[in-house]
């Protein structure tokens, strides 16, 4: 990507999109193209068509999506499948029609089977049943991967799908019910501290494990992937050398490398916030997948590693929460 290349960051005000804008700006990219949701509804086929034909971006980071935690996914399944299918279909197709050089589609670790072997490799896609709490979202993301792969095969495009693990960081959504676990716990422990409440309720049993990556690292990995020289990028698109010997979609895992239980996460957040008191587990709430650690060997072999530890990342996230609440 040349420094003056026209780069469209879809979803630039979101957790990942905002970090992408920071990362690209810091690296000297000067021609960033953005539209807010109000300016361009990516579920609107005609609006997306008009936007791409007028603007002709050269590179696309597709970080716009309907996103939420376990409760939101479970409560609004129709919105999750409809909006994600529409956004990605419109953006991927118009990228093809308008000659976009490279596109990075962001999926999610929930595309892998609920009981996939751990750590989960790219080749585990479509080898078993999905976790029910986020199946509509996961199926939309799987369709997005298949669409990237199909366009690459039929039209020779260069569309790569990156699968992030659970993300957090500055600019997160701190909604009490609809957010992911880290922003939810930051809010709960902070509110308990300022209101002198001794007990904080954490959903589920506390035993599920999650792998967490800071949005700054996620954006760094996305830019790293899009900057790969042609031969290396092409190799990721055509990675058919899996252990199973089967053809593989253009898919790459983006993870931190280790996971922790929700109980340990809650205790860590409690300590960082300085809340004194007890944690109680509400087992009427779903646990979701028990474990979903990614195997990020492909990305590591390409030369990328995360930089932000979970403790450092949680500190940064809490400071961001304090700035805005
Ligand atoms: N956060 C996480 O833990 C994980 C995220 N991912 C994936 O990473 C990507 C980025 O997620 P994240 O940054 O967390 O999500 P956010 O919800 O923070 O940001 C998504 C962005 O997309 C925009 N958007 C949503 N719908 C539309 C639409 N119809 N038209 C235009 N813009 C729209 C939102 O705008 P507005 O808010 O105004 O609607 C928002 O700016 C997504 O593909 C997500 O699936 C994958 C795994 C984990
Ligand atoms: C990234 C990923 O995010 C979603 O999946 P998830 O990993 O299950 O997401 P989560 O962050 O919401 O929960 C993680 C764990 O944490 C527990 N938990 C405890 N207490 C709270 C709590 O207060 N809020 C939330 N949200 N969870 C809590 C919760 O019960 C669960 O065991 C997908 O739907 C899908 O969107 C997706 O791809």
XYZ file of C-alpha atoms and ligand atoms in Angstrom:
411
model
C 0.000 0.000 0.000
C 1.532 3.320 -1.069
C 1.277 6.080 1.549
C -1.112 8.062 -0.682
C -3.259 5.048 -1.656
C -6.998 5.601 -1.204
C -7.947 3.412 1.749
C -11.558 2.957 2.859
C -11.986 2.037 6.511
C -15.587 0.832 6.879
C -16.723 1.240 10.500
C -14.057 3.855 11.345
C -15.781 4.981 14.562
C -15.934 1.490 16.049
C -13.514 -0.309 18.378
C -11.360 -1.714 15.567
C -12.055 0.954 12.951
C -10.927 3.815 15.217
C -7.713 1.940 16.057
C -7.193 1.320 12.326
C -7.457 5.045 11.602
C -4.862 5.751 14.355
C -2.534 3.032 13.087
C -2.762 4.090 9.429
C -2.333 7.784 10.293
C 0.682 7.032 12.511
C 2.249 5.082 9.664
C 1.871 8.075 7.335
C -1.139 7.050 5.228
C -2.689 10.297 4.033
C -5.681 9.353 1.887
C -8.121 7.684 4.281
C -11.739 7.454 3.192
C -14.469 7.252 5.840
C -18.244 7.563 6.173
C -20.297 7.458 9.348
C -23.275 5.112 9.594
C -25.569 8.159 9.249
C -23.811 9.243 6.041
C -23.721 5.766 4.471
C -25.855 2.841 5.602
C -23.857 -0.150 4.389
C -26.979 -2.357 4.391
C -28.342 -0.126 1.592
C -27.233 -1.730 -1.672
C -27.826 1.329 -3.869
C -26.046 3.690 -1.483
C -22.999 1.385 -1.309
C -22.979 1.048 -5.105
C -23.027 4.843 -5.534
C -20.349 5.376 -2.898
C -17.905 2.883 -4.448
C -18.448 4.071 -8.013
C -17.868 7.701 -6.995
C -14.957 7.177 -4.600
C -13.108 4.197 -6.155
C -11.096 3.136 -3.085
C -7.960 1.047 -3.743
C -7.915 -0.819 -0.418
C -10.773 -1.724 1.925
C -10.695 -2.618 5.615
C -14.160 -4.044 6.337
C -14.550 -3.352 10.074
C -18.230 -2.329 9.949
C -20.609 -4.907 11.359
C -23.454 -5.472 13.775
C -21.440 -6.415 16.882
C -22.268 -7.308 20.474
C -21.676 -9.644 23.369
C -23.346 -12.917 24.272
C -26.646 -11.335 25.419
C -27.021 -9.089 22.338
C -26.267 -11.985 19.971
C -28.781 -14.186 21.769
C -31.499 -11.509 21.953
C -31.329 -9.914 18.478
C -30.451 -12.875 16.196
C -32.405 -11.503 13.225
C -30.542 -8.178 13.310
C -27.190 -9.965 13.585
C -27.725 -12.230 10.593
C -29.537 -9.679 8.406
C -27.253 -6.674 8.933
C -24.003 -8.597 8.735
C -24.990 -10.467 5.579
C -26.134 -7.214 3.957
C -23.107 -5.093 4.945
C -20.505 -7.635 3.860
C -22.336 -8.637 0.659
C -22.649 -5.023 -0.479
C -19.077 -4.043 0.394
C -17.398 -7.158 -0.996
C -19.390 -7.092 -4.236
C -18.873 -3.369 -4.901
C -15.173 -3.772 -4.106
C -15.016 -6.308 -6.929
C -17.071 -4.176 -9.340
C -14.844 -1.154 -8.688
C -11.469 -2.898 -8.869
C -10.372 -2.704 -5.215
C -6.800 -4.072 -5.041
C -7.035 -5.737 -1.641
C -9.802 -6.145 0.929
C -9.556 -7.349 4.521
C -12.800 -8.813 5.868
C -13.069 -9.117 9.652
C -14.831 -12.236 10.899
C -14.713 -13.657 14.419
C -13.391 -16.648 16.350
C -17.026 -17.771 16.788
C -16.968 -19.132 13.204
C -15.275 -22.250 14.593
C -17.237 -25.200 15.998
C -18.289 -25.011 19.658
C -16.156 -28.064 20.431
C -13.265 -27.406 18.035
C -9.887 -28.809 19.097
C -7.869 -26.241 21.058
C -6.093 -24.148 19.950
C -8.331 -23.675 16.903
C -6.661 -23.718 13.511
C -7.997 -22.185 10.303
C -8.620 -25.689 8.959
C -11.202 -26.332 11.716
C -13.748 -24.141 9.900
C -16.953 -26.082 9.109
C -15.887 -29.236 10.927
C -18.651 -29.231 13.576
C -21.748 -27.603 15.079
C -21.629 -23.926 16.123
C -22.271 -22.328 19.531
C -26.042 -21.552 19.607
C -25.803 -18.119 21.323
C -24.066 -16.592 18.286
C -24.861 -18.964 15.414
C -26.647 -16.317 13.233
C -23.653 -13.953 13.524
C -21.183 -16.797 12.964
C -23.037 -18.032 9.889
C -23.025 -14.512 8.412
C -19.264 -14.331 9.013
C -18.761 -17.779 7.437
C -20.723 -16.563 4.387
C -18.370 -13.554 4.236
C -15.308 -15.827 4.203
C -16.880 -17.970 1.482
C -17.665 -14.840 -0.513
C -14.047 -13.622 -0.325
C -12.876 -17.068 -1.397
C -15.397 -17.324 -4.262
C -14.509 -13.893 -5.673
C -10.790 -14.739 -5.437
C -11.385 -18.005 -7.284
C -13.702 -16.682 -9.987
C -12.444 -13.115 -10.459
C -8.844 -13.260 -9.228
C -9.450 -10.703 -6.473
C -7.223 -10.423 -3.370
C -9.661 -10.623 -0.456
C -8.382 -11.938 2.848
C -10.500 -12.796 5.904
C -8.974 -12.150 9.348
C -10.599 -13.844 12.354
C -10.118 -11.799 15.524
C -10.377 -13.301 18.971
C -12.375 -11.359 21.633
C -11.304 -7.700 21.451
C -11.309 -4.780 23.884
C -9.740 -1.358 24.305
C -10.320 2.390 24.012
C -13.565 3.250 22.235
C -15.321 0.051 23.313
C -19.081 -0.246 23.760
C -19.798 -0.101 27.522
C -23.530 -0.865 27.289
C -24.560 -2.728 30.485
C -26.285 -5.637 28.671
C -25.236 -5.574 25.015
C -21.460 -5.187 25.356
C -18.733 -7.838 25.517
C -17.434 -9.065 28.856
C -14.462 -6.697 29.363
C -16.317 -3.399 28.901
C -19.232 -4.841 30.912
C -16.958 -5.740 33.839
C -15.166 -2.380 33.722
C -18.526 -0.646 34.032
C -19.824 -2.989 36.768
C -16.729 -2.796 39.003
C -16.361 0.962 38.501
C -20.002 1.610 39.391
C -19.768 -0.715 42.401
C -16.661 1.154 43.590
C -18.167 4.639 43.320
C -21.488 3.518 44.832
C -19.846 1.543 47.669
C -21.514 -1.724 46.613
C -19.636 -4.734 47.942
C -21.064 -7.408 45.602
C -20.573 -7.488 41.826
C -22.481 -9.998 39.711
C -20.679 -11.726 36.862
C -22.654 -13.757 34.294
C -22.347 -17.516 33.981
C -20.193 -19.882 36.013
C -16.887 -18.018 35.608
C -15.287 -21.167 34.166
C -15.341 -20.381 30.397
C -11.994 -19.274 29.029
C -11.479 -16.386 26.637
C -8.506 -15.021 24.732
C -8.373 -11.222 24.673
C -6.578 -8.932 22.225
C -6.329 -5.143 22.520
C -7.811 -3.167 19.583
C -4.428 -1.467 19.066
C -2.814 -4.878 18.422
C -5.747 -5.907 16.222
C -5.340 -2.799 14.050
C -1.582 -3.367 13.896
C -2.181 -6.934 12.666
C -4.708 -5.770 10.035
C -2.323 -3.166 8.608
C 0.536 -5.693 8.748
C -1.519 -8.146 6.669
C -2.559 -5.563 4.080
C 1.068 -4.425 3.690
C 2.461 -7.906 2.996
C 4.362 -8.199 -0.285
C 2.442 -9.867 -3.117
C 4.052 -13.302 -2.794
C 3.348 -13.503 0.971
C -0.199 -12.112 0.652
C -0.956 -14.509 -2.188
C 0.298 -17.397 -0.075
C -2.263 -16.529 2.632
C -5.009 -16.462 -0.004
C -4.060 -19.874 -1.314
C -3.087 -21.719 1.858
C -4.006 -25.206 0.686
C -1.253 -26.998 2.577
C -3.282 -27.830 5.694
C -2.684 -31.046 7.618
C -5.933 -32.390 6.166
C -4.677 -31.734 2.624
C -7.977 -29.982 1.789
C -8.213 -26.624 0.007
C -8.393 -23.844 2.575
C -10.300 -20.542 2.372
C -8.306 -17.264 2.542
C -8.446 -17.188 6.310
C -6.029 -16.092 9.018
C -6.487 -16.162 12.797
C -5.554 -13.092 14.845
C -5.093 -13.931 18.516
C -3.136 -13.034 21.628
C -1.792 -16.546 22.223
C -3.197 -17.463 25.658
C -6.542 -17.377 27.434
C -7.870 -16.897 30.976
C -11.056 -17.873 32.799
C -13.834 -15.310 33.220
C -13.293 -15.638 37.001
C -9.615 -14.640 36.703
C -10.585 -11.850 34.283
C -13.150 -10.525 36.803
C -10.575 -10.616 39.635
C -8.029 -8.799 37.454
C -10.514 -6.074 36.484
C -11.572 -5.749 40.138
C -7.927 -5.241 41.185
C -7.175 -2.688 38.436
C -10.278 -0.680 39.335
C -9.607 -0.963 43.057
C -12.993 -2.377 44.055
C -13.111 -4.039 47.485
C -15.739 -6.753 47.828
C -17.099 -10.036 46.550
C -17.809 -11.473 43.125
C -20.965 -13.527 42.693
C -21.754 -15.664 39.635
C -25.226 -15.575 38.059
C -25.498 -19.082 36.639
C -28.886 -18.317 35.066
C -26.910 -16.420 32.386
C -25.263 -18.362 29.529
C -21.572 -19.315 29.521
C -21.401 -19.610 25.745
C -18.473 -21.541 24.322
C -16.306 -23.023 27.067
C -13.053 -22.351 25.267
C -12.057 -20.705 21.964
C -8.314 -20.184 21.915
C -6.960 -19.407 18.457
C -3.915 -20.973 16.871
C -2.255 -17.961 15.245
C 0.766 -19.834 13.856
C 0.098 -18.674 10.282
C 0.130 -15.010 11.327
C 3.156 -15.487 13.592
C 5.061 -17.213 10.786
C 4.257 -14.247 8.544
C 6.081 -12.118 11.149
C 3.445 -10.556 13.440
C 3.212 -10.724 17.264
C 0.951 -8.869 19.741
C 2.554 -6.212 21.954
C -0.031 -5.312 24.637
C -0.388 -7.638 27.664
C -3.873 -8.150 29.119
C -2.925 -6.254 32.327
C -1.536 -3.261 30.383
C -4.492 -3.354 27.988
C -7.041 -3.390 30.827
C -5.342 -0.347 32.416
C -5.542 1.519 29.098
C -9.197 0.489 28.665
C -10.126 1.621 32.202
C -8.452 5.004 31.696
C -10.460 5.359 28.471
C -13.682 4.469 30.326
C -12.914 7.139 32.973
C -12.326 9.754 30.280
C -15.760 9.170 28.778
C -17.966 8.307 31.772
N -15.311 -6.492 19.417
C -14.957 -7.761 19.409
O -14.692 -8.374 20.462
C -14.853 -8.503 18.110
C -15.122 -7.925 16.879
N -15.015 -8.673 15.733
C -15.263 -8.097 14.401
O -14.405 -6.993 14.191
C -15.069 -6.012 13.398
C -15.064 -4.683 14.137
O -15.805 -4.840 15.347
P -15.864 -3.680 16.442
O -14.971 -2.572 16.052
O -15.745 -4.330 17.758
O -17.388 -3.222 16.281
P -18.049 -1.841 16.705
O -19.477 -2.116 17.000
O -17.235 -1.148 17.716
O -17.941 -0.998 15.355
C -18.650 -1.337 14.208
C -18.793 -0.117 13.350
O -19.589 -0.432 12.210
C -20.542 0.582 12.021
N -21.747 0.051 11.398
C -22.567 -0.919 11.881
N -23.596 -1.104 11.031
C -23.427 -0.240 10.011
C -24.160 0.051 8.833
N -25.297 -0.597 8.543
N -23.700 1.022 8.018
C -22.567 1.691 8.311
N -21.825 1.458 9.393
C -22.260 0.519 10.237
C -20.857 1.082 13.412
O -21.427 2.354 13.363
P -22.638 2.709 14.390
O -22.077 2.424 15.753
O -22.903 4.143 14.126
O -23.746 1.781 14.020
C -19.478 1.059 14.052
O -18.763 2.227 13.796
C -16.463 -6.552 13.115
O -16.469 -7.211 11.878
C -16.673 -7.573 14.220
O -17.567 -8.572 13.824
C -14.629 -9.976 15.783
C -14.354 -10.595 16.961
C -14.435 -9.901 18.214
C -16.359 -11.874 20.400
C -17.502 -12.821 20.552
O -18.411 -12.324 21.544
C -19.565 -13.103 21.792
O -19.231 -14.269 22.433
P -18.616 -14.397 23.880
O -17.166 -14.628 23.774
O -19.377 -15.404 24.619
O -18.834 -12.918 24.423
P -18.953 -12.067 25.729
O -17.758 -11.196 25.779
O -20.263 -11.389 25.755
O -18.917 -13.102 26.957
C -17.786 -13.830 27.311
C -18.038 -14.610 28.571
O -18.105 -13.685 29.660
C -19.249 -13.972 30.465
N -19.678 -12.754 31.174
C -19.621 -12.604 32.528
N -20.140 -11.424 32.891
C -20.497 -10.806 31.724
C -21.100 -9.541 31.483
O -21.409 -8.747 32.370
N -21.305 -9.222 30.153
C -20.964 -10.072 29.137
N -21.188 -9.683 27.858
N -20.427 -11.301 29.371
C -20.196 -11.640 30.652
C -20.251 -14.518 29.466
O -21.288 -15.230 30.129
C -19.350 -15.395 28.601
O -19.133 -16.640 29.247
C -20.251 -13.567 20.552
O -21.624 -13.532 20.793
C -19.720 -12.961 19.341
O -20.063 -11.605 19.254
C -18.248 -13.016 19.286
O -17.666 -13.242 18.256
